[in-house]
CSV table of C-alpha atoms and ligand atoms in Angstrom, one decimal:
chain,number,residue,atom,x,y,z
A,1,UNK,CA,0.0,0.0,0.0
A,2,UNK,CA,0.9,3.6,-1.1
A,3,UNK,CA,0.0,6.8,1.2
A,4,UNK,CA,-0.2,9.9,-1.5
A,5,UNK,CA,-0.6,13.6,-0.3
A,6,UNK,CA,-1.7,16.8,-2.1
A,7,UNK,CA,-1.3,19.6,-1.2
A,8,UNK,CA,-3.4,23.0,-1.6
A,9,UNK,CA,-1.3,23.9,-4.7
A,10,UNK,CA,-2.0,20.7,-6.3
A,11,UNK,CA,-5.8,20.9,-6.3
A,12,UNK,CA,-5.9,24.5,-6.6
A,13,UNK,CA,-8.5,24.7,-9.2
A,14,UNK,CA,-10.6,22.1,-12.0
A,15,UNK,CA,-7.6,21.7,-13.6
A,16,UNK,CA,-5.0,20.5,-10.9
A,17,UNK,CA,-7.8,17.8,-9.4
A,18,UNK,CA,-7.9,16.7,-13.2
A,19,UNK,CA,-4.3,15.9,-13.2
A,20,UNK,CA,-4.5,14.2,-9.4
A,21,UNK,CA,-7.0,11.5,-11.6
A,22,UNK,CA,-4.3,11.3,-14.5
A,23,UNK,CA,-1.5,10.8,-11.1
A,24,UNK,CA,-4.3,8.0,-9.5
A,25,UNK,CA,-3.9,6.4,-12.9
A,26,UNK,CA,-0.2,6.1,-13.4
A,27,UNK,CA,-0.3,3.4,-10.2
A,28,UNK,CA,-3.7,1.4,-11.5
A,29,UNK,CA,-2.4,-1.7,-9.7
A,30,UNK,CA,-1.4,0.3,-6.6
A,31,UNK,CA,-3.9,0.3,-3.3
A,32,UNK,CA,-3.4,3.7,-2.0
A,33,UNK,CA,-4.4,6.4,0.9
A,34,UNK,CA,-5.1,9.7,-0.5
A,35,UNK,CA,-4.2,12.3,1.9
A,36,UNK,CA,-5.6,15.7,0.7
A,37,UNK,CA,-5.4,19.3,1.9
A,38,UNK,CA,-7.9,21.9,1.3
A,39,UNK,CA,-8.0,23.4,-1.7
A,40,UNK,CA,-5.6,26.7,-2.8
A,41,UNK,CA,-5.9,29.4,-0.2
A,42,UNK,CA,-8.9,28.0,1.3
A,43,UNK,CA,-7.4,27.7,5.0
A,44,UNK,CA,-6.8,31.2,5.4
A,45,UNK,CA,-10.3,32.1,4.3
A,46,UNK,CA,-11.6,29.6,6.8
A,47,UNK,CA,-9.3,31.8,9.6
A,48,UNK,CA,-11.0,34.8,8.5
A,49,UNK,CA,-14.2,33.4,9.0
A,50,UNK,CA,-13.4,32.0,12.5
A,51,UNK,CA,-12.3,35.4,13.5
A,52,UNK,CA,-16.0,36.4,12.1
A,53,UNK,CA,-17.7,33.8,14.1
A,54,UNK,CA,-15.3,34.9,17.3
A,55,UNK,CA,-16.0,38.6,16.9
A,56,UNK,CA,-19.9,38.4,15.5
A,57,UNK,CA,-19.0,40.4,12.5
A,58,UNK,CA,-21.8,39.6,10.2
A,59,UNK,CA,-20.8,41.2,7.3
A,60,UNK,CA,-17.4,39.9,7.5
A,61,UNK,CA,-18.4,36.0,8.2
A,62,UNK,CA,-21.4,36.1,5.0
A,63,UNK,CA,-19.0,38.1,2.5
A,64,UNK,CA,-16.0,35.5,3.4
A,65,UNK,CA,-18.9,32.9,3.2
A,66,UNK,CA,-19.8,33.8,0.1
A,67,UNK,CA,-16.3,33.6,-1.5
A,68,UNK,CA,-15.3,30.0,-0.6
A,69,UNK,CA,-18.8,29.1,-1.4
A,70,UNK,CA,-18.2,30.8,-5.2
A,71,UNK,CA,-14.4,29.4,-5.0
A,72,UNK,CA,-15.6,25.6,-4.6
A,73,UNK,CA,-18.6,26.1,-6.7
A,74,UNK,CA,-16.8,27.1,-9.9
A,75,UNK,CA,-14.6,24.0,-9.7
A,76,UNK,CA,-17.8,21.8,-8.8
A,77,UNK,CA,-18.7,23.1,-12.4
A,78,UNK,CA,-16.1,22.6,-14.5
A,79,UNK,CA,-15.9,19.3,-12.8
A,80,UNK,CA,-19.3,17.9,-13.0
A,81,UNK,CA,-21.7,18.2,-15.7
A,82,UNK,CA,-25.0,18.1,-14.1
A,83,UNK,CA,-25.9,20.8,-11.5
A,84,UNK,CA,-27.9,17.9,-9.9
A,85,UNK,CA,-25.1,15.8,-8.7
A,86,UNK,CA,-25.1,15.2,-4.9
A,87,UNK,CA,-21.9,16.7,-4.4
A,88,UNK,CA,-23.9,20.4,-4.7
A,89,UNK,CA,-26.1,19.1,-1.6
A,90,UNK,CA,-23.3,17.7,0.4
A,91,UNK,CA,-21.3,21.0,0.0
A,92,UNK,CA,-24.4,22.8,1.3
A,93,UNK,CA,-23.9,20.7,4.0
A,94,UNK,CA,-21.1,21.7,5.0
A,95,UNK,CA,-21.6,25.8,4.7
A,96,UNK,CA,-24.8,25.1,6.5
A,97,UNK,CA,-23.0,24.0,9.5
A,98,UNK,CA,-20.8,26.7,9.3
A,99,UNK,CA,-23.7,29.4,9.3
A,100,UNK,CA,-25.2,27.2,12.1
A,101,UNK,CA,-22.0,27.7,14.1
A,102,UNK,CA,-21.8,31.9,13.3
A,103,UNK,CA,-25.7,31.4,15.2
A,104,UNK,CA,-25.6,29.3,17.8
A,105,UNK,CA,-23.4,29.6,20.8
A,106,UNK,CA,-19.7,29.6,21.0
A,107,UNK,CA,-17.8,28.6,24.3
A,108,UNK,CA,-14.8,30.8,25.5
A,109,UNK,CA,-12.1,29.2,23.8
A,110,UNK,CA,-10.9,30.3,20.6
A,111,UNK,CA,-8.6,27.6,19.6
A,112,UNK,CA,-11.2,25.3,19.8
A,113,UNK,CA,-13.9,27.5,17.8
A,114,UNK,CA,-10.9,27.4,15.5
A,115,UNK,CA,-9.9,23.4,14.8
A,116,UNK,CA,-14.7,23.4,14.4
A,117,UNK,CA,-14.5,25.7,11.2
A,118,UNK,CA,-10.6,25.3,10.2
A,119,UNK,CA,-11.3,21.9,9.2
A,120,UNK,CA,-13.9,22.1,7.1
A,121,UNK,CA,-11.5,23.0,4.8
A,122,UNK,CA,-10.1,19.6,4.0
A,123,UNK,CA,-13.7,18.3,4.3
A,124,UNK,CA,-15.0,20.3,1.4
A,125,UNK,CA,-11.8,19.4,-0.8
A,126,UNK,CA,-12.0,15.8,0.2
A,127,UNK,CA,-15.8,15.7,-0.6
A,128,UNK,CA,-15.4,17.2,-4.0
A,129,UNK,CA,-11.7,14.8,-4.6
A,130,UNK,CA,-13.7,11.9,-4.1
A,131,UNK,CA,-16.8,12.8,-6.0
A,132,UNK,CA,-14.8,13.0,-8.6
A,133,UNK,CA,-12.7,10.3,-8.8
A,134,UNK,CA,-16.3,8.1,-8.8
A,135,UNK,CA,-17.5,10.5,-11.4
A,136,UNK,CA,-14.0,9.6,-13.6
A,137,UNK,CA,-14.4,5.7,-13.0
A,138,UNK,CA,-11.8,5.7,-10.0
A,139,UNK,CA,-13.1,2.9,-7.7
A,140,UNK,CA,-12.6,5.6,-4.3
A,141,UNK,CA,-14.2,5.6,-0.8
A,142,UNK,CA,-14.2,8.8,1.1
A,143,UNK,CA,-13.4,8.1,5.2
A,144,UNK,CA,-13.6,10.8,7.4
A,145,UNK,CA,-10.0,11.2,9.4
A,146,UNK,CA,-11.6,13.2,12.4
A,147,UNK,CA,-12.5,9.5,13.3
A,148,UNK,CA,-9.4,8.4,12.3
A,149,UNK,CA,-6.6,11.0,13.9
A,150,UNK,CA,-7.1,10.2,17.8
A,151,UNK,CA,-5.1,13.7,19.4
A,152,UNK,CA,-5.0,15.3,22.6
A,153,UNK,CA,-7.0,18.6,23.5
A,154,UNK,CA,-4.1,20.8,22.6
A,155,UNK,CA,-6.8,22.8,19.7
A,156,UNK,CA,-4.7,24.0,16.8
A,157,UNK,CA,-1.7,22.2,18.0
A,158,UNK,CA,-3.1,18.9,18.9
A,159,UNK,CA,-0.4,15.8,19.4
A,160,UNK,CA,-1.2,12.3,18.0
A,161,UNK,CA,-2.3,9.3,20.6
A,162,UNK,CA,-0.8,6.8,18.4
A,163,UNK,CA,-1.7,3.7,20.2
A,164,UNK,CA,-5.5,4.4,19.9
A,165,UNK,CA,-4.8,6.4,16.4
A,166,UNK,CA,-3.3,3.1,15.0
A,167,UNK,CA,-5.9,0.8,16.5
A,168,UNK,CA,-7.9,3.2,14.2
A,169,UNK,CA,-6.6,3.2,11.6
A,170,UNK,CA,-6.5,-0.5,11.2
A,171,UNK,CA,-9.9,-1.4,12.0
A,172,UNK,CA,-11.6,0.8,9.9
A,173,UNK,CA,-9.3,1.2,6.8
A,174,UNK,CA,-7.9,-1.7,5.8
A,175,UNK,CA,-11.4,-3.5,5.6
A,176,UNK,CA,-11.8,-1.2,3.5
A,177,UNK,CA,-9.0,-2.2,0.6
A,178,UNK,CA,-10.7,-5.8,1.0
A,179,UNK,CA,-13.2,-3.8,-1.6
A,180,UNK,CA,-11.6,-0.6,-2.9
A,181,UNK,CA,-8.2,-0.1,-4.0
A,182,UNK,CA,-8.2,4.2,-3.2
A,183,UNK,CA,-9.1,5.5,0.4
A,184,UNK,CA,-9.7,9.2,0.3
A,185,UNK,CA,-9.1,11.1,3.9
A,186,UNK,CA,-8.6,14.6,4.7
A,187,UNK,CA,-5.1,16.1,6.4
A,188,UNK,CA,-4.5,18.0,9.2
A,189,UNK,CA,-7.7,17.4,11.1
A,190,UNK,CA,-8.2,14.7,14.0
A,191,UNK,CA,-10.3,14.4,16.8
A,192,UNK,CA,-10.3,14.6,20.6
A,193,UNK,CA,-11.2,11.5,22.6
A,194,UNK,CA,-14.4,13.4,23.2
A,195,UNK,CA,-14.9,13.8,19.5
A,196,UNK,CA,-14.1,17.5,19.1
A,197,UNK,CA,-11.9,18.1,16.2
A,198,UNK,CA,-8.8,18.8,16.2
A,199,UNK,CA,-6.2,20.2,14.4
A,200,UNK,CA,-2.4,19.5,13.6
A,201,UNK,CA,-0.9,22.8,13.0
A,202,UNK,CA,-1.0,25.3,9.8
A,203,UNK,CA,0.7,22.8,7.2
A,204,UNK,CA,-0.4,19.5,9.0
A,205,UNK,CA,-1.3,17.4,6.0
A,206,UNK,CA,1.6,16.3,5.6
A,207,UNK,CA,2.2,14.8,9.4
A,208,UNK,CA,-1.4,13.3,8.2
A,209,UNK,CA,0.4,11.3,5.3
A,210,UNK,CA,3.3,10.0,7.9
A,211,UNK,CA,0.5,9.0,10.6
A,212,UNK,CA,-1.5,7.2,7.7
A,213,UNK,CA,1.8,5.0,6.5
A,214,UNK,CA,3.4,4.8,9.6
A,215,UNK,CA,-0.5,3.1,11.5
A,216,UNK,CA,-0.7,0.9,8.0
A,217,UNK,CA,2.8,-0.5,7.5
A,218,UNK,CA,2.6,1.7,4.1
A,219,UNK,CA,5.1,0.3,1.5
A,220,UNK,CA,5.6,4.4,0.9
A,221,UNK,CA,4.9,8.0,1.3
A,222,UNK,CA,4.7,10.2,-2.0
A,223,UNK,CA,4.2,14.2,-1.5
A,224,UNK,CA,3.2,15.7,-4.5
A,225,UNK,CA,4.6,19.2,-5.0
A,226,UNK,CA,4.7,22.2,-7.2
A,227,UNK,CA,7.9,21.6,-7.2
A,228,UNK,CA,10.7,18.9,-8.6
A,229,UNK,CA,11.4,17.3,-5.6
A,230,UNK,CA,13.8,19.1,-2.0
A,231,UNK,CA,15.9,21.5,-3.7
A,232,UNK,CA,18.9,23.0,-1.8
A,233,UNK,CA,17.4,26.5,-1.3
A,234,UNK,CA,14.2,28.0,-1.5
A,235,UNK,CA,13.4,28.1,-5.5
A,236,UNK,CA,11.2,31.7,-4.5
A,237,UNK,CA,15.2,33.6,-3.4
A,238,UNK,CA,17.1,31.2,-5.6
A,239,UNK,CA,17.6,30.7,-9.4
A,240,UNK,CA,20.4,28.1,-9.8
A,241,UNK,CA,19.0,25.7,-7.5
A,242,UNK,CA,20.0,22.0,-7.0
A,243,UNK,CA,17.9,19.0,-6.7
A,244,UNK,CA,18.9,16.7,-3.7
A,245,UNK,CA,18.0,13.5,-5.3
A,246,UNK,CA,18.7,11.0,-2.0
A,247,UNK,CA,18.8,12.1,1.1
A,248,UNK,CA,18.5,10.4,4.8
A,249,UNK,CA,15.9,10.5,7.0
A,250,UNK,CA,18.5,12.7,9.5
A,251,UNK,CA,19.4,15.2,7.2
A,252,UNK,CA,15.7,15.9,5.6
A,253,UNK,CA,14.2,16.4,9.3
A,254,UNK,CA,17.6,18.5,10.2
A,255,UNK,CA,16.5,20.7,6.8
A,256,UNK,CA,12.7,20.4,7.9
A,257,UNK,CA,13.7,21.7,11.5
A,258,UNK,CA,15.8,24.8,10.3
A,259,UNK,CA,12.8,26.3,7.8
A,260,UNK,CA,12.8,23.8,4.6
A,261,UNK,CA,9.1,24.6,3.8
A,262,UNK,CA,8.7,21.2,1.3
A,263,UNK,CA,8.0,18.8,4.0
A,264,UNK,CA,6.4,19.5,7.9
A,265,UNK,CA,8.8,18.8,10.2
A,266,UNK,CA,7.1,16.1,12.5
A,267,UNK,CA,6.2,14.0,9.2
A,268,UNK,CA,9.5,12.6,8.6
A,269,UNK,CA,10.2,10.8,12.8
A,270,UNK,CA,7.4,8.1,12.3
A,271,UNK,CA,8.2,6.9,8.6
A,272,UNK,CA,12.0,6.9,9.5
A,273,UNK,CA,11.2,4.3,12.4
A,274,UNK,CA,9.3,2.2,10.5
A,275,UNK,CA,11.8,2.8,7.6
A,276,UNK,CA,9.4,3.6,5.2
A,277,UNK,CA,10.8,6.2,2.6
A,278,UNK,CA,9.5,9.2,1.7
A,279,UNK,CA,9.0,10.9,-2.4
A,280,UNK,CA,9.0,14.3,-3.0
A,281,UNK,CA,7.9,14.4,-6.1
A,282,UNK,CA,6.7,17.5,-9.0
A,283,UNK,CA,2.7,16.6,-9.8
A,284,UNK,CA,3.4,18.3,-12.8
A,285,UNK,CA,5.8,15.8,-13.9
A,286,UNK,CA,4.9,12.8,-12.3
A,287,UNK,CA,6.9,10.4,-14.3
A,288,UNK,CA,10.6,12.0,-13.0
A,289,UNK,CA,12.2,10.8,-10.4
A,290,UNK,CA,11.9,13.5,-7.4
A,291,UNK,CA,13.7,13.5,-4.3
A,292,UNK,CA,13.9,10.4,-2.0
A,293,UNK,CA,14.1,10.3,1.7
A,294,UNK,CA,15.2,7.0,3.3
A,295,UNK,CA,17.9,5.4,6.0
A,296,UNK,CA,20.7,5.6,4.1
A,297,UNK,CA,23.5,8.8,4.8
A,298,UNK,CA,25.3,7.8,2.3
A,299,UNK,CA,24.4,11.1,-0.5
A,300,UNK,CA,24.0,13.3,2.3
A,301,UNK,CA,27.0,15.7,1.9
A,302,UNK,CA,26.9,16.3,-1.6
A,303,UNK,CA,25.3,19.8,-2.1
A,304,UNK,CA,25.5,22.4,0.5
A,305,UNK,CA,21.8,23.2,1.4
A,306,UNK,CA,20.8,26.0,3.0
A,307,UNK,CA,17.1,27.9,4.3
A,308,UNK,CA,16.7,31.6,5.1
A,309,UNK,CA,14.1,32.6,8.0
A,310,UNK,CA,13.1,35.9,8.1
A,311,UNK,CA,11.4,38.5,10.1
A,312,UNK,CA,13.6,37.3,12.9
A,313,UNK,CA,14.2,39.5,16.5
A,314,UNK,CA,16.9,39.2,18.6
A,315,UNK,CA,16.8,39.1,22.2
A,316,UNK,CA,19.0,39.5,25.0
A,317,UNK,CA,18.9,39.5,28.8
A,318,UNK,CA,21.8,40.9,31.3
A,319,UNK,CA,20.6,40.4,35.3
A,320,UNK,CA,20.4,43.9,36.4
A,321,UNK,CA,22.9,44.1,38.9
A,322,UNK,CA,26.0,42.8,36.7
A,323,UNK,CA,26.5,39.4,37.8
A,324,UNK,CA,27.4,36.7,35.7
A,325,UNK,CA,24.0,34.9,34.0
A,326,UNK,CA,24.4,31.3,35.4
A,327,UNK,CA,22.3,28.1,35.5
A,328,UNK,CA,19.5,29.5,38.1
A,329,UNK,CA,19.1,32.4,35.8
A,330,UNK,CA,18.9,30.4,32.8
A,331,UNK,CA,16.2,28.0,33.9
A,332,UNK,CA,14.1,30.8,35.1
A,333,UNK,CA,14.9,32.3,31.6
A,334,UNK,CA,13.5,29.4,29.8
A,335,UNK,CA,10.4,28.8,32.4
A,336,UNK,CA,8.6,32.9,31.7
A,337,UNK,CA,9.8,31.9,27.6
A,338,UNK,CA,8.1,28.8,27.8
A,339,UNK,CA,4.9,30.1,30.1
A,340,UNK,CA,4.8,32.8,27.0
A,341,UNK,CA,4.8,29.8,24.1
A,342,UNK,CA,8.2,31.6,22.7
A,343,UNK,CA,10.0,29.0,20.5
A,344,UNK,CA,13.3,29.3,20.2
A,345,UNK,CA,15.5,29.4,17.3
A,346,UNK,CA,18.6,29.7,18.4
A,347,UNK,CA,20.6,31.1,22.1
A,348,UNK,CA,23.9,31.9,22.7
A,349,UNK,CA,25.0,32.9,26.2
A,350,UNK,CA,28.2,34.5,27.4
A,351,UNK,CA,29.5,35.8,30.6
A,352,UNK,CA,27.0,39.0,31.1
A,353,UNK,CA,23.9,37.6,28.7
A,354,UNK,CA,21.5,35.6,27.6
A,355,UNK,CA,20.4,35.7,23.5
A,356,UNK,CA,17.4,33.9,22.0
A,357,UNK,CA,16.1,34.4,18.1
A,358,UNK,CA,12.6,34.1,17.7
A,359,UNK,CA,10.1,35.1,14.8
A,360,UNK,CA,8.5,38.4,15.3
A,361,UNK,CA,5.2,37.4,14.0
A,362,UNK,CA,5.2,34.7,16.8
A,363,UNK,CA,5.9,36.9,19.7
A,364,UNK,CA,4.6,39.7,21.9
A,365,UNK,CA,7.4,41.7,22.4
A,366,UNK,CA,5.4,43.9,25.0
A,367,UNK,CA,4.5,40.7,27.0
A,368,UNK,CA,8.4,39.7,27.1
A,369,UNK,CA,9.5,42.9,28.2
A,370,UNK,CA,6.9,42.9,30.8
A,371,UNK,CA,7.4,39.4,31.9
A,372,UNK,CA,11.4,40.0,32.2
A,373,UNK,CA,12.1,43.6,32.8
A,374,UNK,CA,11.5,43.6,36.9
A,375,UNK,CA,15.1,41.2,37.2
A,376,UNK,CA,16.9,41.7,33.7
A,377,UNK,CA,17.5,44.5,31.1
A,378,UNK,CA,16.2,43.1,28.1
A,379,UNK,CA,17.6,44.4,24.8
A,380,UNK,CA,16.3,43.6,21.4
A,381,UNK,CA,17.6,44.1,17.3
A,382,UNK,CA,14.2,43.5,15.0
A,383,UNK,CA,14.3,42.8,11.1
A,384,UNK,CA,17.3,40.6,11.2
A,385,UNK,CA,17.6,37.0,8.8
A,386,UNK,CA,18.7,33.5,10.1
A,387,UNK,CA,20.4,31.5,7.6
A,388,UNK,CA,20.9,28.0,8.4
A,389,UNK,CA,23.9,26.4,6.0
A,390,UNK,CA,24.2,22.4,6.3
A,391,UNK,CA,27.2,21.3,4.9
A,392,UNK,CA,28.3,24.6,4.3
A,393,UNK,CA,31.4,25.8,2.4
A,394,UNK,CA,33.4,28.9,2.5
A,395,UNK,CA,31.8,29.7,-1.3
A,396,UNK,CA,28.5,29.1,-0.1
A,397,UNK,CA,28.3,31.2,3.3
A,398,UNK,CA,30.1,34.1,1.0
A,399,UNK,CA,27.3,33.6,-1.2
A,400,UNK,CA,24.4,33.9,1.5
A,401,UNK,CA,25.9,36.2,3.6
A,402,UNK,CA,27.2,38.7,0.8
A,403,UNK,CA,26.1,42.5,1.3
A,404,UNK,CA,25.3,42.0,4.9
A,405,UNK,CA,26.6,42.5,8.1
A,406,UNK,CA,26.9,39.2,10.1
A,407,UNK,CA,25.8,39.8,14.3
A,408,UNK,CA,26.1,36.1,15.1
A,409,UNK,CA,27.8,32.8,14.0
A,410,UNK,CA,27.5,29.4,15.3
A,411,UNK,CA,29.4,27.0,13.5
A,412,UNK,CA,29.5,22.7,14.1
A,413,UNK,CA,31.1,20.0,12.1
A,414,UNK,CA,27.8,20.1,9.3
A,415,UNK,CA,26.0,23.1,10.2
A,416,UNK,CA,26.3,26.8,9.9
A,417,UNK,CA,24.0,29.5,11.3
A,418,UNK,CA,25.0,32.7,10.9
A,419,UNK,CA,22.2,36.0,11.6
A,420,UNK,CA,22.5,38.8,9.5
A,421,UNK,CA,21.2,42.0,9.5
B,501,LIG,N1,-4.8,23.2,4.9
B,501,LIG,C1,-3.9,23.3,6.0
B,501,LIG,C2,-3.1,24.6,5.9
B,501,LIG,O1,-3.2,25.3,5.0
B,501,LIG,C3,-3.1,22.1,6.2
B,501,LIG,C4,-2.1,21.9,5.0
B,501,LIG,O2,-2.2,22.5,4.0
B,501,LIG,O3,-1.2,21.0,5.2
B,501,LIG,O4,-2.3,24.9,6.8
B,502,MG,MG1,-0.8,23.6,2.5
């Protein structure tokens, strides 16, 4: 058995879930798990609409309504021919509920009014996916992974409970290849053990694909991308960029970890301990061969690689009387950061301070100055860049660095990480 996952990108429009049938029929001897996201941009319209719900703004909530509704509805039409198919209906469905949640009652927690409406996301594009692989002649059944994905109450950021998610999983999916060789699920969404749903965090689909072959033994994991496969920078900065062909499991979650955008970090753990390797490939070119992700180090340190993270501020505490920052300082540093959800991207200390790198958009810098400022001076430089080299070069870090003045540099036998300003 196969796990596949698509992305937003890839069924963007009529045209992209076309070529996700012509992908289903390169493999017509394959039994394979579908893992889809929603479709295009859909997820941030959905987060405008919770904000809607959250802040009773009618016009807001019906006018952002009314666009995914028009969105989904013009690919239902290029896709089906008769305005009478029951995929119209069960879309109604769907925004129904969501009109019956802007109504009715909401409870005090956001995050949780969040994973209700997020998730309906993947639920519309799954609905539509799977219509229309029936309509094609694709022998599909749609299963619903919000009782499937068995998480924790952590809403928006909810962690697996694999035991009971892979008791799941096999119970009510493979029965289900006894009879049809595609299953058709949704990414990023799962379910509380009081059936709330959950989900995974923004870009979750493709944990989703990882939980799905790593509960069913899966023979493999393809992630179908807009692009040809990992490349050694981000194609969006960089023209001359190089295709890592093989690659470990190691080094694709160390590239994952420091900002590679192609693959979720927490995908990659489970398939690696069940050594079960991992495809990038282009859905545009299905037929080439991608990037592979698997046990073996061996093509690791061919090509330098290296990720940029911007919008990064950089913050450092001295203790206010001069003393040296030592261990008791340090833990008490790192219980306020974590009480405030700060995640670190890197620290350095020396004698006199402490320094973290964070991403602005992730913080409240008023909330850390008033959390800190009673027992250290906090100082902090906004608008800076990480860049993370692995296998770095001299030719390479003059290349990322060129123009710009370096503040930081931590250096290790296969990793660079310089800030720059
Ligand atoms: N649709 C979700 C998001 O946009 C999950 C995903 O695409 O992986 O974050
Ligand atoms: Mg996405």
């Amino acid at each position: 058995m196969k796990v596949f996952k698509f992305g937003g990108a890839s069924v963007k429009d009529a045209i992209a879930v076309k070529n996700v049938v012509e992908i289903i029929r390169l493999f017509p001897k394959d039994k394979i798990v579908v893992v889809i996201s929603a479709m295009g941009k859909t997820t941030n319209a959905l987060e405008v609409i919770v904000d809607a719900i959250w802040t009773k703004n009618e016009t807001v909530f019906y006018e952002k309504l009314a666009e995914i509704k028009a969105f989904h509805t013009a690919i239902l039409d290029h896709l089906f021919s008769s305005g009478a198919h029951t995929i119209y209906t069960e879309l109604d469905r769907v925004f129904a509920a969501m009109e019956m949640q802007f109504k009715g009652e909401i409870s005090d927690n956001y995050n949780r009014e969040y994973d209700q409406i997020v998730s309906l996301g993947e639920v519309i594009s799954t609905l539509i996916v799977e219509s229309y692989f029936r309509e094609t002649g694709l022998h599909s059944k749609w299963m619903d992974a919000r009782s499937l994905i068995r998480t924790n109450t952590c809403f928006r950021d909810a962690e697996i409970d694999w035991n009971c998610t892979e008791e799941l999983i096999q119970k009510n999916v493979l029965p289900i290849f006894d009879q049809y060789p595609i299953v058709v699920t949704q990414g990023f969404i799962g379910h509380t053990p009081e059936y709330l749903t959950t989900t995974l965090g923004r870009e979750g689909s493709d944990f989703t694909a990882g939980i799905f072959a790593y509960c069913l033994n899966a023979e493999n994991v393809t992630i179908w991308k807009d692009v040809p496969g990992m490349l050694n920078a981000d194609p969006k900065y960089f023209t001359d960029t190089v295709k890592l062909n093989k690659i470990s499991f190691n080094e694709a979650i160390e590239l994952a970890y420091y900002g590679a955008s192609v693959i979720h970090p927490k995908t990659l753990k489970p398939l690696q301990n069940k050594n079960i390797p991992l495809f990038v490939k282009s859905f545009i070119e299905p037929l080439k061969a991608g990037t592979e992700i698997q046990q073996s180090a061996e093509f690791d340190t061919l090509v330098p690689s290296f990720i940029f993270k911007l919008n990064q501020t950089l913050i450092s505490f001295r203790t206010r009387d001069f003393s040296f920052i030592v261990e008791s300082h340090l833990g008490e540093i790192f219980n306020k950061l974590s009480a405030l959800g700060v995640k670190i991207n890197l620290m350095q200390n020396s004698a006199l301070s402490f320094s973290i790198l964070v991403d602005a958009q992730k913080i409240n810098m008023q909330s850390i100055l008033d959390s800190f400022q009673e027992q250290f001076e906090v100082r902090y430089n906004e608008g800076l860049e990480l860049v993370t080299i692995r296998h770095y070069d001299q030719p390479t870090i003059e290349r990322v660095t060129a123009g710009k003045e370096k503040l930081l540099e931590q250096f290790d036998r296969l990793t660079a990480r310089i800030i720059l300003k």
